[in-house]
Amino acid sequence: MADEVEIKLATGDDAPQVLKFLRQAATESDAVTVPHLAQVTVDQEKQNIDLINQFDDCVIMLAMLGEEILGIVTVMVLESQPTAGELGVVVAKKYWRNGIGRLLVEEAEYWFDNYSSLESLVLTVFTTNTPAIKLYQGCHFVQTGTTTEEGRPALVMEYRPAE
């Protein structure tokens, strides 16, 4: 059904749409911090997605409404902590506060619990992004520290599912 949101694993074929979505999202929110986004080519993005799909410690999933990307969730290994994955969630502004972010976070948690080789799932969120903080808290993330991202205060949170 075209009016139902579907979560799917991103493939290299999704690269043009993923880049277009991320570039648009970066104009809608200052929380979208993808390095060198403007310089990434479709071929590079295709290679990135294909490479990510070869490993069990990182993932890119898309929330789709028909052919339209509504949101993206990623889990990428932290260079400083090879057993930790960093969660990233981006939802198109016109779909904010419609449960898409929660759907993506829950899907990433399911992947982490059932398929990943990672030991922990972490994220960083700007302290000013109250809706996101509430979402993460409601999805079993707890604050484990504070940091500064892009010169702004941020919380460090870790996924701690109920036992």
Short mmCIF file of C-alpha atoms in Angstrom, two decimals:
data_model
loop_
_atom_site.label_atom_id
_atom_site.label_comp_id
_atom_site.label_asym_id
_atom_site.label_seq_id
_atom_site.Cartn_x
_atom_site.Cartn_y
_atom_site.Cartn_z
CA MET A 1 0.00 0.00 0.00
CA ALA A 2 1.50 3.33 -1.06
CA ASP A 3 0.18 5.22 1.99
CA GLU A 4 1.95 2.96 4.50
CA VAL A 5 5.47 3.61 5.70
CA GLU A 6 7.87 0.78 4.97
CA ILE A 7 11.36 0.33 6.43
CA LYS A 8 13.91 -1.13 4.04
CA LEU A 9 17.62 -1.70 3.93
CA ALA A 10 19.30 0.87 1.70
CA THR A 11 21.03 -0.51 -1.40
CA GLY A 12 23.46 1.06 -3.84
CA ASP A 13 20.51 1.68 -6.17
CA ASP A 14 19.10 4.09 -3.57
CA ALA A 15 22.22 6.32 -3.69
CA PRO A 16 20.76 9.14 -5.85
CA GLN A 17 17.64 9.38 -3.67
CA VAL A 18 19.62 9.12 -0.42
CA LEU A 19 21.92 11.98 -1.43
CA LYS A 20 19.00 14.14 -2.55
CA PHE A 21 17.17 13.42 0.73
CA LEU A 22 20.20 14.21 2.94
CA ARG A 23 20.98 17.42 1.08
CA GLN A 24 17.38 18.59 1.48
CA ALA A 25 17.30 17.56 5.15
CA ALA A 26 20.51 19.52 5.79
CA THR A 27 18.66 22.69 4.69
CA GLU A 28 15.78 21.92 7.09
CA SER A 29 17.71 21.17 10.27
CA ASP A 30 21.04 22.21 11.75
CA ALA A 31 21.17 18.79 13.43
CA VAL A 32 22.07 17.13 10.09
CA THR A 33 25.85 17.07 10.23
CA VAL A 34 27.13 14.92 7.37
CA PRO A 35 30.74 15.83 6.54
CA HIS A 36 31.43 16.81 2.91
CA LEU A 37 27.80 16.14 1.91
CA ALA A 38 27.91 18.66 -0.93
CA GLN A 39 30.98 16.98 -2.48
CA VAL A 40 29.76 13.36 -2.35
CA THR A 41 28.96 11.97 -5.80
CA VAL A 42 26.24 9.42 -6.54
CA ASP A 43 28.93 6.85 -7.41
CA GLN A 44 30.69 7.45 -4.09
CA GLU A 45 27.42 7.14 -2.18
CA LYS A 46 26.59 3.92 -4.05
CA GLN A 47 30.01 2.50 -3.10
CA ASN A 48 29.53 3.61 0.53
CA ILE A 49 26.12 1.92 0.80
CA ASP A 50 27.36 -1.26 -0.90
CA LEU A 51 30.36 -1.38 1.45
CA ILE A 52 28.24 -0.81 4.55
CA ASN A 53 25.95 -3.67 3.54
CA GLN A 54 28.89 -6.10 3.64
CA PHE A 55 29.37 -5.77 7.40
CA ASP A 56 27.34 -6.73 10.47
CA ASP A 57 28.45 -3.72 12.52
CA CYS A 58 26.86 -0.96 10.44
CA VAL A 59 23.56 -0.41 8.64
CA ILE A 60 21.55 2.14 6.66
CA MET A 61 17.76 1.80 6.61
CA LEU A 62 15.19 3.98 4.90
CA ALA A 63 11.64 4.88 5.89
CA MET A 64 9.73 4.89 2.60
CA LEU A 65 6.28 6.12 1.64
CA GLY A 66 5.90 4.60 -1.79
CA GLU A 67 9.02 5.82 -3.63
CA GLU A 68 9.65 8.78 -1.29
CA ILE A 69 12.28 8.65 1.47
CA LEU A 70 10.77 10.05 4.69
CA GLY A 71 13.72 9.28 6.92
CA ILE A 72 17.03 7.50 7.28
CA VAL A 73 18.62 5.71 10.21
CA THR A 74 22.27 4.73 10.26
CA VAL A 75 24.48 2.87 12.66
CA MET A 76 28.19 3.38 12.02
CA VAL A 77 31.14 2.02 13.99
CA LEU A 78 32.94 4.65 16.03
CA GLU A 79 36.63 4.85 15.12
CA SER A 80 37.48 5.56 18.75
CA GLN A 81 35.37 2.61 19.99
CA PRO A 82 35.33 -0.28 17.47
CA THR A 83 32.71 -2.20 19.48
CA ALA A 84 30.31 0.77 19.59
CA GLY A 85 27.94 1.90 16.87
CA GLU A 86 26.71 5.47 16.58
CA LEU A 87 23.03 5.92 15.80
CA GLY A 88 22.03 8.67 13.39
CA VAL A 89 18.43 9.55 12.52
CA VAL A 90 17.18 12.05 9.94
CA VAL A 91 13.51 12.66 9.15
CA ALA A 92 12.19 15.01 6.47
CA LYS A 93 10.84 18.13 8.14
CA LYS A 94 7.34 17.74 6.71
CA TYR A 95 7.13 14.38 8.53
CA TRP A 96 8.43 15.53 11.93
CA ARG A 97 6.28 14.49 14.90
CA ASN A 98 4.55 11.70 12.99
CA GLY A 99 6.33 8.76 14.63
CA ILE A 100 8.82 8.23 11.77
CA GLY A 101 11.82 8.90 14.03
CA ARG A 102 10.56 6.42 16.63
CA LEU A 103 9.94 3.81 13.94
CA LEU A 104 13.51 4.24 12.66
CA VAL A 105 15.08 4.14 16.13
CA GLU A 106 13.12 1.01 17.05
CA GLU A 107 14.15 -0.65 13.79
CA ALA A 108 17.81 0.18 14.49
CA GLU A 109 17.46 -1.22 18.02
CA TYR A 110 15.97 -4.43 16.62
CA TRP A 111 18.88 -4.70 14.16
CA PHE A 112 21.37 -4.03 16.98
CA ASP A 113 19.77 -6.62 19.31
CA ASN A 114 19.38 -9.35 16.67
CA TYR A 115 21.92 -8.92 13.89
CA SER A 116 24.84 -6.68 14.80
CA SER A 117 28.19 -7.69 16.27
CA LEU A 118 28.39 -4.43 18.24
CA GLU A 119 28.54 -4.31 22.03
CA SER A 120 26.93 -0.88 22.46
CA LEU A 121 24.76 1.61 20.60
CA VAL A 122 25.37 5.30 21.30
CA LEU A 123 24.36 8.68 19.95
CA THR A 124 25.03 12.36 20.35
CA VAL A 125 22.17 14.86 20.34
CA PHE A 126 22.23 18.64 20.66
CA THR A 127 20.89 19.77 24.06
CA THR A 128 18.51 22.14 22.24
CA ASN A 129 16.83 19.24 20.38
CA THR A 130 14.29 18.46 23.11
CA PRO A 131 11.93 16.38 20.89
CA ALA A 132 14.82 14.09 19.89
CA ILE A 133 16.04 13.75 23.49
CA LYS A 134 12.53 12.74 24.60
CA LEU A 135 12.31 10.26 21.72
CA TYR A 136 15.64 8.65 22.62
CA GLN A 137 14.74 8.49 26.31
CA GLY A 138 11.48 6.77 25.37
CA CYS A 139 13.48 4.27 23.30
CA HIS A 140 15.73 3.13 26.18
CA PHE A 141 18.62 5.57 25.70
CA VAL A 142 20.16 7.05 28.84
CA GLN A 143 22.49 10.01 29.14
CA THR A 144 26.06 8.89 29.80
CA GLY A 145 27.86 12.20 29.34
CA THR A 146 28.06 15.57 27.65
CA THR A 147 30.21 16.86 24.81
CA THR A 148 30.47 19.67 22.31
CA GLU A 149 29.55 19.04 18.67
CA GLU A 150 30.08 21.74 16.07
CA GLY A 151 30.68 24.20 18.91
CA ARG A 152 27.34 23.42 20.57
CA PRO A 153 26.54 21.52 23.78
CA ALA A 154 25.31 17.98 23.24
CA LEU A 155 24.34 14.92 25.25
CA VAL A 156 25.99 11.54 24.82
CA MET A 157 23.43 8.76 25.21
CA GLU A 158 23.63 4.96 25.21
CA TYR A 159 21.01 2.34 24.45
CA ARG A 160 20.17 0.39 27.60
CA PRO A 161 17.26 -1.94 26.91
CA ALA A 162 15.11 -3.07 29.81
CA GLU A 163 16.32 -6.39 31.15
#
